[in-house]
mmCIF file of C-alpha atoms in Angstrom:
data_model
loop_
_atom_site.group_PDB
_atom_site.id
_atom_site.type_symbol
_atom_site.label_atom_id
_atom_site.label_comp_id
_atom_site.label_asym_id
_atom_site.label_seq_id
_atom_site.Cartn_x
_atom_site.Cartn_y
_atom_site.Cartn_z
ATOM 1 C CA UNK A 1 94.843 109.282 133.897
ATOM 2 C CA UNK A 2 96.356 109.966 130.477
ATOM 3 C CA UNK A 3 100.144 109.699 130.434
ATOM 4 C CA UNK A 4 102.285 109.757 127.308
ATOM 5 C CA UNK A 5 106.074 109.603 127.085
ATOM 6 C CA UNK A 6 107.230 111.044 123.758
ATOM 7 C CA UNK A 7 110.761 110.933 122.354
ATOM 8 C CA UNK A 8 112.886 113.172 120.147
ATOM 9 C CA UNK A 9 115.639 110.997 118.697
ATOM 10 C CA UNK A 10 117.787 113.935 117.560
ATOM 11 C CA UNK A 11 118.328 115.374 121.032
ATOM 12 C CA UNK A 12 117.464 112.276 123.076
ATOM 13 C CA UNK A 13 114.734 114.246 124.838
ATOM 14 C CA UNK A 14 111.731 112.764 126.600
ATOM 15 C CA UNK A 15 108.579 114.896 126.653
ATOM 16 C CA UNK A 16 105.641 114.030 128.882
ATOM 17 C CA UNK A 17 101.967 114.769 128.205
ATOM 18 C CA UNK A 18 99.699 114.390 131.235
ATOM 19 C CA UNK A 19 95.965 114.787 131.839
ATOM 20 C CA UNK A 20 93.495 113.397 134.352
ATOM 21 C CA UNK A 21 90.967 112.319 131.693
ATOM 22 C CA UNK A 22 90.039 112.482 128.032
ATOM 23 C CA UNK A 23 88.468 115.821 127.216
ATOM 24 C CA UNK A 24 90.208 117.497 130.141
ATOM 25 C CA UNK A 25 93.053 119.888 130.786
ATOM 26 C CA UNK A 26 96.557 118.748 129.915
ATOM 27 C CA UNK A 27 100.107 119.650 130.862
ATOM 28 C CA UNK A 28 103.303 118.999 128.915
ATOM 29 C CA UNK A 29 106.841 118.754 130.323
ATOM 30 C CA UNK A 30 110.039 119.535 128.348
ATOM 31 C CA UNK A 31 108.610 119.960 124.827
ATOM 32 C CA UNK A 32 110.934 120.151 121.803
ATOM 33 C CA UNK A 33 110.262 122.815 119.162
ATOM 34 C CA UNK A 34 110.494 120.463 116.168
ATOM 35 C CA UNK A 35 107.882 118.127 117.700
ATOM 36 C CA UNK A 36 105.198 120.732 118.431
ATOM 37 C CA UNK A 37 102.979 119.596 115.533
ATOM 38 C CA UNK A 38 103.165 116.035 116.841
ATOM 39 C CA UNK A 39 102.189 117.119 120.359
ATOM 40 C CA UNK A 40 99.247 119.170 119.158
ATOM 41 C CA UNK A 41 97.991 116.334 116.961
ATOM 42 C CA UNK A 42 98.014 114.039 119.995
ATOM 43 C CA UNK A 43 96.278 116.686 122.108
ATOM 44 C CA UNK A 44 93.567 116.922 119.452
ATOM 45 C CA UNK A 45 93.216 113.145 119.126
ATOM 46 C CA UNK A 46 92.771 112.766 122.883
ATOM 47 C CA UNK A 47 90.341 115.708 122.988
ATOM 48 C CA UNK A 48 92.534 117.555 125.474
ATOM 49 C CA UNK A 49 93.053 121.242 126.201
ATOM 50 C CA UNK A 50 96.706 122.100 126.726
ATOM 51 C CA UNK A 51 96.781 124.630 129.563
ATOM 52 C CA UNK A 52 100.386 124.489 130.869
ATOM 53 C CA UNK A 53 103.787 123.814 129.325
ATOM 54 C CA UNK A 54 106.714 123.252 131.690
ATOM 55 C CA UNK A 55 110.478 123.202 131.207
ATOM 56 C CA UNK A 56 112.503 121.534 133.951
ATOM 57 C CA UNK A 57 115.437 123.851 133.177
ATOM 58 C CA UNK A 58 116.976 125.963 130.417
ATOM 59 C CA UNK A 59 117.957 123.309 127.886
ATOM 60 C CA UNK A 60 121.272 123.416 126.021
ATOM 61 C CA UNK A 61 120.714 120.567 123.536
ATOM 62 C CA UNK A 62 117.439 121.552 121.885
ATOM 63 C CA UNK A 63 115.208 124.571 121.367
ATOM 64 C CA UNK A 64 112.220 124.456 123.680
ATOM 65 C CA UNK A 65 108.676 124.176 122.362
ATOM 66 C CA UNK A 66 107.316 126.449 125.098
ATOM 67 C CA UNK A 67 107.021 129.559 122.942
ATOM 68 C CA UNK A 68 105.422 127.790 119.980
ATOM 69 C CA UNK A 69 102.927 125.977 122.207
ATOM 70 C CA UNK A 70 102.026 129.253 123.919
ATOM 71 C CA UNK A 71 101.487 130.984 120.591
ATOM 72 C CA UNK A 72 99.319 128.180 119.199
ATOM 73 C CA UNK A 73 97.307 127.214 122.296
ATOM 74 C CA UNK A 74 97.600 130.258 124.614
ATOM 75 C CA UNK A 75 98.803 127.898 127.350
ATOM 76 C CA UNK A 76 100.657 129.088 130.444
ATOM 77 C CA UNK A 77 104.430 128.605 130.275
ATOM 78 C CA UNK A 78 106.090 127.476 133.516
ATOM 79 C CA UNK A 79 109.715 127.463 134.690
ATOM 80 C CA UNK A 80 111.602 127.882 137.949
ATOM 81 C CA UNK A 81 112.067 131.341 139.401
ATOM 82 C CA UNK A 82 115.849 131.225 138.774
ATOM 83 C CA UNK A 83 115.487 130.870 135.015
ATOM 84 C CA UNK A 84 117.313 133.239 132.691
ATOM 85 C CA UNK A 85 114.462 132.981 130.160
ATOM 86 C CA UNK A 86 113.222 136.495 129.488
ATOM 87 C CA UNK A 87 109.552 135.984 130.311
ATOM 88 C CA UNK A 88 107.538 132.959 131.283
ATOM 89 C CA UNK A 89 103.927 133.098 132.395
ATOM 90 C CA UNK A 90 104.462 131.453 135.778
ATOM 91 C CA UNK A 91 107.642 131.052 137.780
ATOM 92 C CA UNK A 92 107.652 128.440 140.521
ATOM 93 C CA UNK A 93 109.792 127.690 143.558
ATOM 94 C CA UNK A 94 110.378 124.871 146.029
ATOM 95 C CA UNK A 95 107.129 123.943 147.749
ATOM 96 C CA UNK A 96 104.828 125.333 145.060
ATOM 97 C CA UNK A 97 102.410 123.193 143.079
ATOM 98 C CA UNK A 98 101.668 123.177 139.369
ATOM 99 C CA UNK A 99 97.996 122.290 139.067
ATOM 100 C CA UNK A 100 95.621 121.439 136.248
ATOM 101 C CA UNK A 101 92.166 119.904 136.365
ATOM 102 C CA UNK A 102 92.377 116.735 138.468
ATOM 103 C CA UNK A 103 96.179 116.731 138.858
ATOM 104 C CA UNK A 104 98.845 118.520 140.841
ATOM 105 C CA UNK A 105 102.648 118.373 140.656
ATOM 106 C CA UNK A 106 104.812 119.225 143.666
ATOM 107 C CA UNK A 107 107.740 121.472 142.808
ATOM 108 C CA UNK A 108 111.255 120.486 143.944
ATOM 109 C CA UNK A 109 114.240 122.765 143.404
ATOM 110 C CA UNK A 110 117.060 120.451 142.332
ATOM 111 C CA UNK A 111 119.971 122.615 141.100
ATOM 112 C CA UNK A 112 123.353 121.287 140.052
ATOM 113 C CA UNK A 113 123.016 120.445 136.370
ATOM 114 C CA UNK A 114 122.028 124.103 135.943
ATOM 115 C CA UNK A 115 121.144 126.712 138.536
ATOM 116 C CA UNK A 116 117.508 126.686 137.371
ATOM 117 C CA UNK A 117 116.939 122.905 137.437
ATOM 118 C CA UNK A 118 113.661 121.683 138.919
ATOM 119 C CA UNK A 119 111.979 118.317 139.400
ATOM 120 C CA UNK A 120 108.235 117.699 139.563
ATOM 121 C CA UNK A 121 106.628 115.012 141.722
ATOM 122 C CA UNK A 122 103.211 113.498 140.978
ATOM 123 C CA UNK A 123 101.422 110.331 142.128
ATOM 124 C CA UNK A 124 104.472 108.101 142.555
ATOM 125 C CA UNK A 125 106.299 109.616 139.574
ATOM 126 C CA UNK A 126 109.105 112.144 139.589
ATOM 127 C CA UNK A 127 110.148 114.078 136.485
ATOM 128 C CA UNK A 128 113.799 114.791 137.162
ATOM 129 C CA UNK A 129 114.865 116.821 134.135
ATOM 130 C CA UNK A 130 118.620 116.375 133.750
ATOM 131 C CA UNK A 131 119.331 116.188 137.487
ATOM 132 C CA UNK A 132 118.931 112.420 137.871
ATOM 133 C CA UNK A 133 119.143 110.302 134.726
ATOM 134 C CA UNK A 134 118.708 106.560 134.317
ATOM 135 C CA UNK A 135 122.064 105.138 135.470
ATOM 136 C CA UNK A 136 123.569 108.598 135.251
ATOM 137 C CA UNK A 137 123.339 112.231 136.338
ATOM 138 C CA UNK A 138 123.355 115.467 134.383
ATOM 139 C CA UNK A 139 126.685 117.146 133.705
ATOM 140 C CA UNK A 140 127.529 120.126 135.917
ATOM 141 C CA UNK A 141 130.106 122.045 133.906
ATOM 142 C CA UNK A 142 128.051 124.845 132.287
ATOM 143 C CA UNK A 143 125.070 127.197 132.904
ATOM 144 C CA UNK A 144 126.160 127.772 136.516
ATOM 145 C CA UNK A 145 126.175 124.044 137.182
ATOM 146 C CA UNK A 146 127.578 122.900 140.504
ATOM 147 C CA UNK A 147 128.383 119.262 141.422
ATOM 148 C CA UNK A 148 128.106 120.032 145.132
ATOM 149 C CA UNK A 149 124.594 121.385 144.652
ATOM 150 C CA UNK A 150 123.708 118.421 142.481
ATOM 151 C CA UNK A 151 124.882 115.978 145.135
ATOM 152 C CA UNK A 152 122.595 117.715 147.626
ATOM 153 C CA UNK A 153 119.676 117.692 145.168
ATOM 154 C CA UNK A 154 120.067 113.980 144.468
ATOM 155 C CA UNK A 155 121.062 112.536 147.830
ATOM 156 C CA UNK A 156 119.065 114.839 150.107
ATOM 157 C CA UNK A 157 115.926 115.249 148.006
ATOM 158 C CA UNK A 158 115.378 112.792 145.178
ATOM 159 C CA UNK A 159 116.866 109.683 146.812
ATOM 160 C CA UNK A 160 114.747 110.324 149.903
ATOM 161 C CA UNK A 161 111.591 109.661 147.906
ATOM 162 C CA UNK A 162 110.075 106.181 148.299
ATOM 163 C CA UNK A 163 112.085 103.480 146.490
ATOM 164 C CA UNK A 164 109.108 102.597 144.285
ATOM 165 C CA UNK A 165 108.846 106.149 142.906
ATOM 166 C CA UNK A 166 109.139 106.020 139.111
ATOM 167 C CA UNK A 167 111.929 108.159 137.655
ATOM 168 C CA UNK A 168 111.204 109.888 134.350
ATOM 169 C CA UNK A 169 114.204 111.947 133.125
ATOM 170 C CA UNK A 170 114.321 114.576 130.402
ATOM 171 C CA UNK A 171 116.927 112.634 128.408
ATOM 172 C CA UNK A 172 118.234 109.176 127.738
ATOM 173 C CA UNK A 173 120.763 108.076 125.138
ATOM 174 C CA UNK A 174 120.685 104.299 125.666
ATOM 175 C CA UNK A 175 117.034 103.467 125.061
ATOM 176 C CA UNK A 176 115.913 103.266 128.700
ATOM 177 C CA UNK A 177 112.522 104.836 129.350
ATOM 178 C CA UNK A 178 111.894 104.686 133.091
ATOM 179 C CA UNK A 179 113.581 103.664 136.314
ATOM 180 C CA UNK A 180 112.819 103.866 140.035
ATOM 181 C CA UNK A 181 114.469 105.608 142.948
ATOM 182 C CA UNK A 182 115.342 102.186 144.385
ATOM 183 C CA UNK A 183 117.007 101.048 141.163
ATOM 184 C CA UNK A 184 119.082 104.197 140.913
ATOM 185 C CA UNK A 185 120.245 103.829 144.509
ATOM 186 C CA UNK A 186 121.531 100.345 143.747
ATOM 187 C CA UNK A 187 122.696 100.512 140.143
ATOM 188 C CA UNK A 188 123.547 104.101 139.173
ATOM 189 C CA UNK A 189 127.377 104.214 138.892
ATOM 190 C CA UNK A 190 127.479 107.983 139.511
ATOM 191 C CA UNK A 191 125.889 107.457 142.918
ATOM 192 C CA UNK A 192 128.479 104.939 144.148
ATOM 193 C CA UNK A 193 130.423 107.592 146.006
ATOM 194 C CA UNK A 194 131.253 107.808 149.668
ATOM 195 C CA UNK A 195 131.054 111.566 150.103
ATOM 196 C CA UNK A 196 130.132 114.826 148.451
ATOM 197 C CA UNK A 197 133.822 115.530 147.794
ATOM 198 C CA UNK A 198 134.154 112.233 145.936
ATOM 199 C CA UNK A 199 131.108 113.140 143.809
ATOM 200 C CA UNK A 200 132.551 116.589 143.050
ATOM 201 C CA UNK A 201 135.851 114.985 141.989
ATOM 202 C CA UNK A 202 133.993 112.559 139.719
ATOM 203 C CA UNK A 203 131.861 115.221 138.035
ATOM 204 C CA UNK A 204 134.736 117.679 137.608
ATOM 205 C CA UNK A 205 136.740 115.135 135.615
ATOM 206 C CA UNK A 206 134.187 113.927 133.041
ATOM 207 C CA UNK A 207 135.766 116.057 130.283
ATOM 208 C CA UNK A 208 132.666 115.991 128.080
ATOM 209 C CA UNK A 209 132.354 118.008 124.847
ATOM 210 C CA UNK A 210 129.758 120.783 124.807
ATOM 211 C CA UNK A 211 126.300 119.834 123.471
ATOM 212 C CA UNK A 212 126.218 120.324 119.687
ATOM 213 C CA UNK A 213 123.222 122.643 119.878
ATOM 214 C CA UNK A 214 124.405 124.667 122.868
ATOM 215 C CA UNK A 215 125.329 127.863 121.011
ATOM 216 C CA UNK A 216 121.941 127.880 119.272
ATOM 217 C CA UNK A 217 119.642 126.422 121.936
ATOM 218 C CA UNK A 218 120.629 128.478 124.959
ATOM 219 C CA UNK A 219 120.180 131.937 123.345
ATOM 220 C CA UNK A 220 116.911 130.805 121.714
ATOM 221 C CA UNK A 221 115.576 129.418 124.992
ATOM 222 C CA UNK A 222 116.435 132.584 126.886
ATOM 223 C CA UNK A 223 114.254 134.530 124.446
ATOM 224 C CA UNK A 224 111.107 132.412 124.835
ATOM 225 C CA UNK A 225 108.974 135.351 126.008
ATOM 226 C CA UNK A 226 106.043 136.913 124.208
ATOM 227 C CA UNK A 227 107.068 140.252 122.719
ATOM 228 C CA UNK A 228 105.088 142.630 124.899
ATOM 229 C CA UNK A 229 106.394 145.591 122.912
ATOM 230 C CA UNK A 230 103.997 144.646 120.105
ATOM 231 C CA UNK A 231 101.068 144.904 122.539
ATOM 232 C CA UNK A 232 102.406 148.283 123.651
ATOM 233 C CA UNK A 233 102.773 149.416 120.041
ATOM 234 C CA UNK A 234 99.066 148.828 119.551
ATOM 235 C CA UNK A 235 98.292 151.072 122.509
ATOM 236 C CA UNK A 236 97.143 148.213 124.728
ATOM 237 C CA UNK A 237 99.743 148.518 127.500
ATOM 238 C CA UNK A 238 100.377 150.648 130.553
ATOM 239 C CA UNK A 239 103.730 150.882 132.276
ATOM 240 C CA UNK A 240 103.703 150.186 135.979
ATOM 241 C CA UNK A 241 104.106 153.912 136.677
ATOM 242 C CA UNK A 242 101.174 154.745 134.392
ATOM 243 C CA UNK A 243 99.041 152.090 136.081
ATOM 244 C CA UNK A 244 99.951 153.440 139.510
ATOM 245 C CA UNK A 245 98.807 156.907 138.453
ATOM 246 C CA UNK A 246 95.430 155.440 137.477
ATOM 247 C CA UNK A 247 95.097 153.244 140.577
ATOM 248 C CA UNK A 248 91.828 154.020 142.337
ATOM 249 C CA UNK A 249 90.339 155.741 139.284
ATOM 250 C CA UNK A 250 86.613 154.955 139.132
ATOM 251 C CA UNK A 251 86.837 154.332 135.391
ATOM 252 C CA UNK A 252 89.369 151.505 135.752
ATOM 253 C CA UNK A 253 88.769 147.849 136.627
ATOM 254 C CA UNK A 254 91.988 146.028 137.542
ATOM 255 C CA UNK A 255 91.787 142.308 136.827
ATOM 256 C CA UNK A 256 94.273 139.839 138.336
ATOM 257 C CA UNK A 257 94.728 136.808 136.051
ATOM 258 C CA UNK A 258 96.970 134.802 138.354
ATOM 259 C CA UNK A 259 96.016 131.643 140.207
ATOM 260 C CA UNK A 260 95.015 131.782 143.876
ATOM 261 C CA UNK A 261 98.284 130.207 144.986
ATOM 262 C CA UNK A 262 100.246 132.988 143.267
ATOM 263 C CA UNK A 263 98.103 135.681 144.872
ATOM 264 C CA UNK A 264 98.496 134.101 148.301
ATOM 265 C CA UNK A 265 102.258 133.892 147.935
ATOM 266 C CA UNK A 266 103.073 137.190 146.230
ATOM 267 C CA UNK A 267 100.182 139.486 147.164
ATOM 268 C CA UNK A 268 97.833 141.510 144.956
ATOM 269 C CA UNK A 269 97.197 145.062 143.835
ATOM 270 C CA UNK A 270 94.591 146.611 146.168
ATOM 271 C CA UNK A 271 91.083 146.659 144.744
ATOM 272 C CA UNK A 272 91.799 144.221 141.904
ATOM 273 C CA UNK A 273 89.208 141.671 140.817
ATOM 274 C CA UNK A 274 90.321 138.053 140.624
ATOM 275 C CA UNK A 275 89.459 136.379 137.319
ATOM 276 C CA UNK A 276 91.972 133.558 136.625
ATOM 277 C CA UNK A 277 93.447 133.265 133.162
ATOM 278 C CA UNK A 278 92.026 129.745 132.839
ATOM 279 C CA UNK A 279 88.525 131.250 132.796
ATOM 280 C CA UNK A 280 89.352 134.084 130.396
ATOM 281 C CA UNK A 281 87.362 132.911 127.372
ATOM 282 C CA UNK A 282 84.212 132.538 129.440
ATOM 283 C CA UNK A 283 84.730 135.820 131.295
ATOM 284 C CA UNK A 284 85.255 138.027 128.231
ATOM 285 C CA UNK A 285 82.515 136.413 126.124
ATOM 286 C CA UNK A 286 78.974 137.709 125.947
ATOM 287 C CA UNK A 287 77.365 137.136 129.333
ATOM 288 C CA UNK A 288 80.778 136.732 131.003
ATOM 289 C CA UNK A 289 81.600 138.692 134.120
ATOM 290 C CA UNK A 290 84.198 140.972 132.504
ATOM 291 C CA UNK A 291 82.125 141.517 129.367
ATOM 292 C CA UNK A 292 79.108 142.514 131.469
ATOM 293 C CA UNK A 293 81.215 144.675 133.792
ATOM 294 C CA UNK A 294 82.585 146.685 130.883
ATOM 295 C CA UNK A 295 79.166 146.964 129.214
ATOM 296 C CA UNK A 296 77.294 147.999 132.362
ATOM 297 C CA UNK A 297 79.822 150.429 133.832
ATOM 298 C CA UNK A 298 81.954 151.574 130.918
ATOM 299 C CA UNK A 299 85.054 150.756 132.968
ATOM 300 C CA UNK A 300 88.316 150.105 131.145
ATOM 301 C CA UNK A 301 89.578 146.587 131.870
ATOM 302 C CA UNK A 302 93.237 146.554 132.913
ATOM 303 C CA UNK A 303 94.662 143.043 133.136
ATOM 304 C CA UNK A 304 97.751 142.049 135.046
ATOM 305 C CA UNK A 305 99.527 138.787 135.898
ATOM 306 C CA UNK A 306 102.961 137.814 137.198
ATOM 307 C CA UNK A 307 105.227 139.118 134.407
ATOM 308 C CA UNK A 308 102.881 140.368 131.687
ATOM 309 C CA UNK A 309 102.780 137.191 129.601
ATOM 310 C CA UNK A 310 99.254 136.019 130.409
ATOM 311 C CA UNK A 311 97.913 139.565 130.471
ATOM 312 C CA UNK A 312 99.343 140.293 127.010
ATOM 313 C CA UNK A 313 97.519 137.253 125.637
ATOM 314 C CA UNK A 314 94.388 138.287 127.551
ATOM 315 C CA UNK A 315 94.420 141.744 125.975
ATOM 316 C CA UNK A 316 94.557 140.274 122.475
ATOM 317 C CA UNK A 317 91.649 137.966 123.282
ATOM 318 C CA UNK A 318 89.630 140.729 124.945
ATOM 319 C CA UNK A 319 90.124 143.106 122.028
ATOM 320 C CA UNK A 320 88.967 140.374 119.647
ATOM 321 C CA UNK A 321 85.898 139.841 121.862
ATOM 322 C CA UNK A 322 84.951 143.510 121.561
ATOM 323 C CA UNK A 323 86.407 144.901 124.786
ATOM 324 C CA UNK A 324 88.147 147.654 122.890
ATOM 325 C CA UNK A 325 89.328 149.560 125.949
ATOM 326 C CA UNK A 326 91.180 146.579 127.395
ATOM 327 C CA UNK A 327 94.891 146.903 128.183
ATOM 328 C CA UNK A 328 97.427 145.381 130.546
ATOM 329 C CA UNK A 329 100.243 146.303 132.914
ATOM 330 C CA UNK A 330 103.462 145.653 131.048
ATOM 331 C CA UNK A 331 105.749 143.400 133.061
ATOM 332 C CA UNK A 332 102.967 142.403 135.440
ATOM 333 C CA UNK A 333 103.012 142.593 139.215
ATOM 334 C CA UNK A 334 106.804 142.144 139.118
ATOM 335 C CA UNK A 335 107.089 145.532 137.406
ATOM 336 C CA UNK A 336 104.463 146.989 139.759
ATOM 337 C CA UNK A 337 106.488 145.915 142.803
ATOM 338 C CA UNK A 338 109.700 147.239 141.259
ATOM 339 C CA UNK A 339 107.970 150.618 140.881
ATOM 340 C CA UNK A 340 106.979 150.458 144.578
ATOM 341 C CA UNK A 341 103.292 150.014 143.855
ATOM 342 C CA UNK A 342 101.089 149.107 146.837
ATOM 343 C CA UNK A 343 100.478 145.409 147.595
ATOM 344 C CA UNK A 344 97.965 143.701 149.865
ATOM 345 C CA UNK A 345 98.175 140.121 151.147
#
């Protein structure tokens, strides 16, 4: 397995690049905007394909690299379903898995630092974001933070992992790089409390100054989404209502770009073909299933995904590949459901 821990000294942020092998798919956790060139150089050197970029929560101390990585690699952006970010490609919840070739991360909802804080568990490692730090815990006094929730996240989820589980946080300001669950149980001063009320009292009296970048980072990170209005301006988008009016039309081929786990959990539009976004380049190229479908039948390809992010990128790629009738459902299946469109499971 390829595992790299990268550091941004300005914000004290750790970013993690993970892949199962050289030449394979890769995933990145908590990227920093100013370091995107560095990440992509490493991806190239290791002959990797970046397919997913994950933020553990909405960061207040740096601008995320999610949007820049999406624009430059067409990767899928991933955050928790509670996030205030305008659009991300895939939103996950407790019990879901974030998978790439050869690797899978279990999703744990660990709120408290923020209301959208998640941790990700993989092969004896847990990426804790700002929930559990090395000899510390994330502050709980902004972005709907809640010390009571954080106590529950730490004591009833993270500290119940095996003691040998390696702890990789999103930040460190002392030079520590990794810990274990066992170490934190024994040596983390924030965890030497006798009750949840004692923890709440401790966290409510830290009196910390706001992060220096907070007023810049939070608004920027909320607006990480791809501007789907540009796709609409080019005439490549249908509203959910427009798509519903065309549903069942013999000249339309609906194509679901989501992963199987998303379809199983959230349902699908009746009659849609399943062609995952990961296979898009192959499917729209000459000889690919969608290319041949359009050529043989004259059907208009209508892509959709969860929120319109992947489908907007798919439309651009399909148009460039010569599928000039291609369009997508703006806002994805979320918009379709909001418009009371039919769903099958």
